[in-house]
Short mmCIF file of C-alpha atoms in Angstrom, two decimals:
data_model
loop_
_atom_site.label_atom_id
_atom_site.label_comp_id
_atom_site.label_asym_id
_atom_site.label_seq_id
_atom_site.Cartn_x
_atom_site.Cartn_y
_atom_site.Cartn_z
CA GLY A 1 26.69 -10.37 72.21
CA ALA A 2 28.21 -7.06 71.49
CA VAL A 3 31.00 -6.72 68.78
CA VAL A 4 34.06 -5.15 68.64
CA SER A 5 36.76 -5.10 66.15
CA GLN A 6 40.19 -4.13 65.61
CA HIS A 7 42.57 -3.08 62.78
CA PRO A 8 44.91 -4.14 61.35
CA SER A 9 45.79 -8.16 63.08
CA TRP A 10 48.94 -7.84 63.57
CA VAL A 11 51.51 -5.10 61.80
CA ILE A 12 55.46 -4.65 61.35
CA CYS A 13 57.75 -1.76 61.23
CA LYS A 14 60.46 0.02 61.03
CA SER A 15 61.53 1.73 64.79
CA GLY A 16 60.51 4.94 64.27
CA THR A 17 57.12 5.55 62.07
CA SER A 18 53.85 5.75 63.80
CA VAL A 19 51.82 3.27 63.71
CA LYS A 20 47.71 3.98 64.48
CA ILE A 21 44.93 0.63 65.59
CA GLU A 22 41.62 1.34 64.99
CA CYS A 23 38.74 0.24 66.86
CA ARG A 24 35.30 -0.10 65.90
CA SER A 25 32.11 -1.25 68.27
CA LEU A 26 30.72 -2.94 65.50
CA ASP A 27 26.44 -4.16 66.69
CA PHE A 28 26.12 -1.06 69.81
CA GLN A 29 27.47 2.39 70.84
CA ALA A 30 29.58 2.92 73.00
CA THR A 31 31.01 6.18 74.98
CA THR A 32 33.55 4.44 76.70
CA MET A 33 36.63 2.45 74.81
CA PHE A 34 39.94 1.51 77.07
CA TRP A 35 42.89 0.76 75.57
CA TYR A 36 45.61 -2.44 76.89
CA ARG A 37 49.15 -3.33 76.19
CA GLN A 38 49.94 -7.43 76.48
CA PHE A 39 53.56 -8.19 77.34
CA PRO A 40 53.81 -12.71 76.91
CA LYS A 41 52.91 -14.11 79.97
CA GLN A 42 50.90 -10.97 81.61
CA SER A 43 48.00 -10.19 82.32
CA LEU A 44 46.35 -6.92 80.88
CA MET A 45 47.76 -3.19 81.59
CA LEU A 46 45.35 -0.65 80.83
CA MET A 47 46.66 2.21 79.15
CA ALA A 48 43.78 5.39 78.10
CA THR A 49 40.82 5.28 78.60
CA SER A 50 38.76 6.96 74.76
CA ASN A 51 35.65 8.99 76.02
CA GLU A 52 34.00 9.25 72.78
CA GLY A 53 33.97 13.57 72.30
CA SER A 54 36.79 14.22 75.25
CA LYS A 55 40.05 13.98 75.56
CA ALA A 56 41.35 9.98 76.66
CA THR A 57 42.47 9.57 80.73
CA TYR A 58 46.21 8.05 80.71
CA GLU A 59 47.19 5.85 83.44
CA GLN A 60 50.84 6.84 85.07
CA GLY A 61 53.66 6.13 83.86
CA VAL A 62 52.05 5.90 79.50
CA GLU A 63 52.92 8.78 77.65
CA LYS A 64 50.35 10.33 76.34
CA ASP A 65 51.71 12.26 73.02
CA LYS A 66 53.30 8.94 72.50
CA PHE A 67 50.11 7.03 72.33
CA LEU A 68 47.76 9.52 70.45
CA ILE A 69 43.93 8.53 70.97
CA ASN A 70 40.92 9.47 69.41
CA HIS A 71 37.45 8.73 69.79
CA ALA A 72 35.74 10.43 67.02
CA SER A 73 32.03 8.15 66.89
CA LEU A 74 30.76 6.71 69.24
CA THR A 75 31.47 3.26 67.24
CA LEU A 76 35.16 3.89 66.06
CA SER A 77 38.15 5.14 68.54
CA THR A 78 41.90 4.69 67.31
CA LEU A 79 45.69 5.00 68.98
CA THR A 80 48.55 6.01 67.70
CA VAL A 81 51.86 4.77 68.15
CA THR A 82 53.92 7.94 67.69
CA SER A 83 57.86 6.96 66.48
CA ALA A 84 57.11 3.53 67.15
CA HIS A 85 60.69 1.25 69.23
CA PRO A 86 61.68 -2.17 69.80
CA GLU A 87 59.95 -1.81 73.58
CA ASP A 88 56.88 -0.54 71.61
CA SER A 89 56.91 -4.59 70.38
CA SER A 90 53.59 -5.66 71.96
CA PHE A 91 49.24 -6.34 71.82
CA TYR A 92 47.21 -3.92 72.32
CA ILE A 93 43.45 -4.68 72.91
CA CYS A 94 40.46 -2.52 72.76
CA SER A 95 37.70 -2.75 74.96
CA ALA A 96 34.00 -1.24 74.65
CA ARG A 97 31.96 -0.95 76.91
CA ASP A 98 27.99 -1.75 76.34
CA PRO A 99 25.84 -0.06 78.47
CA LEU A 100 23.14 -2.19 76.77
CA ALA A 101 24.66 -5.98 77.62
CA SER A 102 21.80 -7.57 78.61
CA GLY A 103 22.62 -8.29 82.49
CA GLY A 104 25.79 -5.73 83.09
CA PRO A 105 25.79 -4.21 85.79
CA THR A 106 24.75 -0.82 86.39
CA SER A 107 28.30 0.97 87.72
CA THR A 108 29.75 -1.50 85.90
CA ASP A 109 28.75 -2.39 82.79
CA THR A 110 30.71 -4.98 81.07
CA GLN A 111 34.02 -4.59 78.89
CA TYR A 112 33.51 -6.32 75.46
CA PHE A 113 37.28 -7.33 73.85
CA GLY A 114 38.48 -6.56 70.16
CA PRO A 115 40.75 -9.61 68.46
CA GLY A 116 44.04 -7.16 69.47
CA THR A 117 46.69 -5.73 67.30
CA ARG A 118 50.21 -7.48 67.17
CA LEU A 119 52.53 -4.70 66.94
CA THR A 120 56.72 -5.48 65.75
CA VAL A 121 58.90 -3.00 65.77
CA LEU A 122 61.69 -3.88 64.02
CA GLY B 1 44.79 -1.29 96.38
CA GLN B 2 44.00 -3.01 94.64
CA ASN B 3 46.13 -5.95 94.61
CA ILE B 4 44.41 -8.85 92.50
CA ASP B 5 45.91 -12.87 93.21
CA GLN B 6 45.63 -15.50 91.67
CA PRO B 7 47.49 -18.94 90.58
CA THR B 8 49.92 -18.67 88.08
CA GLU B 9 49.18 -22.40 87.00
CA MET B 10 46.28 -24.66 87.83
CA THR B 11 46.32 -28.13 85.96
CA ALA B 12 43.38 -30.59 86.02
CA THR B 13 42.43 -34.35 83.44
CA GLU B 14 39.62 -34.17 81.17
CA GLY B 15 36.44 -34.25 82.85
CA ALA B 16 36.69 -33.39 86.01
CA ILE B 17 36.34 -30.48 88.27
CA VAL B 18 38.42 -26.97 88.93
CA GLN B 19 38.09 -24.20 91.24
CA ILE B 20 40.26 -21.17 90.44
CA ASN B 21 40.50 -18.94 92.91
CA CYS B 22 40.82 -14.78 92.90
CA THR B 23 41.40 -12.93 95.97
CA TYR B 24 40.96 -9.35 96.46
CA GLN B 25 42.05 -6.17 98.79
CA THR B 26 40.08 -3.02 97.53
CA SER B 27 36.51 -1.17 98.65
CA GLY B 28 36.72 0.46 95.34
CA PHE B 29 34.67 -2.62 92.73
CA ASN B 30 31.23 -2.73 92.24
CA GLY B 31 31.42 -6.10 90.84
CA LEU B 32 33.95 -8.89 89.74
CA PHE B 33 34.50 -10.32 86.38
CA TRP B 34 36.08 -13.37 84.96
CA TYR B 35 37.51 -13.57 81.40
CA GLN B 36 38.76 -16.71 79.53
CA GLN B 37 42.21 -15.92 77.04
CA HIS B 38 43.03 -18.10 75.01
CA ALA B 39 47.14 -17.41 73.72
CA GLY B 40 47.37 -15.35 70.77
CA GLU B 41 43.74 -14.17 71.27
CA ALA B 42 41.81 -11.74 73.62
CA PRO B 43 40.13 -12.42 76.72
CA THR B 44 36.20 -13.09 76.20
CA PHE B 45 33.62 -12.26 78.80
CA LEU B 46 32.74 -15.26 80.66
CA SER B 47 30.76 -13.92 83.39
CA TYR B 48 30.65 -11.62 86.62
CA ASN B 49 29.12 -11.41 90.26
CA VAL B 50 27.76 -8.35 92.06
CA LEU B 51 26.21 -9.64 94.24
CA ASP B 52 27.57 -12.32 97.18
CA GLY B 53 26.54 -15.82 95.64
CA LEU B 54 26.68 -18.49 92.59
CA GLU B 55 26.10 -17.73 89.14
CA GLU B 56 25.48 -20.46 87.36
CA LYS B 57 25.91 -20.12 83.43
CA GLY B 58 26.76 -24.21 81.79
CA ARG B 59 29.97 -25.52 82.48
CA PHE B 60 30.91 -22.40 84.89
CA SER B 61 29.51 -21.18 87.38
CA SER B 62 31.76 -17.91 89.51
CA PHE B 63 30.85 -17.21 93.03
CA LEU B 64 31.03 -13.78 95.24
CA SER B 65 32.32 -12.62 98.57
CA ARG B 66 32.33 -9.43 99.33
CA SER B 67 32.91 -9.23 102.18
CA LYS B 68 36.37 -11.68 102.64
CA GLY B 69 36.64 -10.48 99.11
CA TYR B 70 37.11 -13.51 98.18
CA SER B 71 36.14 -14.63 93.88
CA TYR B 72 36.20 -18.26 92.72
CA LEU B 73 35.76 -19.66 88.76
CA LEU B 74 34.52 -22.75 89.13
CA LEU B 75 34.90 -25.21 85.11
CA LYS B 76 33.15 -28.35 85.19
CA GLU B 77 33.09 -31.11 82.60
CA LEU B 78 36.56 -30.33 81.90
CA GLN B 79 36.96 -30.58 78.14
CA MET B 80 40.63 -30.13 76.21
CA LYS B 81 39.17 -26.66 74.76
CA ASP B 82 39.21 -25.19 78.31
CA SER B 83 42.67 -25.05 78.27
CA ALA B 84 43.77 -21.78 78.49
CA SER B 85 44.42 -18.81 80.55
CA TYR B 86 41.92 -17.91 83.30
CA LEU B 87 41.79 -13.40 84.48
CA CYS B 88 39.92 -12.28 87.84
CA ALA B 89 39.28 -8.61 86.97
CA GLY B 90 37.57 -6.05 89.62
CA GLY B 91 34.80 -3.61 88.42
CA SER B 92 34.34 -0.02 89.21
CA ALA B 93 32.51 2.17 87.82
CA ARG B 94 35.73 3.48 85.19
CA GLN B 95 37.53 0.97 84.30
CA LEU B 96 38.41 -3.08 85.27
CA THR B 97 41.78 -3.70 87.05
CA PHE B 98 42.86 -7.51 86.26
CA GLY B 99 44.38 -9.58 87.67
CA SER B 100 47.80 -11.72 86.84
CA GLY B 101 45.25 -14.25 85.37
CA THR B 102 46.00 -18.34 85.87
CA GLN B 103 46.92 -20.44 82.59
CA LEU B 104 44.26 -23.79 83.38
CA THR B 105 46.12 -26.76 81.23
CA VAL B 106 43.73 -29.87 80.81
CA LEU B 107 45.67 -32.91 80.35
CA PRO B 108 43.95 -35.51 78.43
#
């Protein structure tokens, strides 16, 4: 199946600093990638949709100036948490659509998830 | 709305069969996905249904009834490693919307 990587796996930073998380599709090209956040014992909440070559689409309540998304190529999207604070501590997960995945439906391509990045802001 | 409901927790015995139900209230979904998530890890894709009926894949099967807004994931011959959270997700052309997940505990 399609493989998505994320880097770093975990990061600890001081309050006020910025953290960049990378999401890569390793064996397919992804025009669309998604960024989710998951707090303990809660489900995944979509933060934004990252589109290659255009601006990201943010979900309601997600600050676009705080969570900067760049989708510079068909295999890489980055999420930068700017001026991180302790309440930003969470598990950040990216996913990518593989439109050529076997058995994928025509209008809703299967999303494959990266391994996640655990962010702890002190 | 796009409410997706599934039980919070379930417990079953090793070797048994368990059915995890998911109901949704939306007309915007084109497919219904199931993902497995172990603690501290990202979700892994299990199955999807676009058409009504049962899709079987080894020990896992998933069923969808679009008219009833209902899906279930059936796990057979449960193993200890199946202890995990199972996420039901509705898929549209734009995104996936996840339910809160069902934490399954498999007991010896």
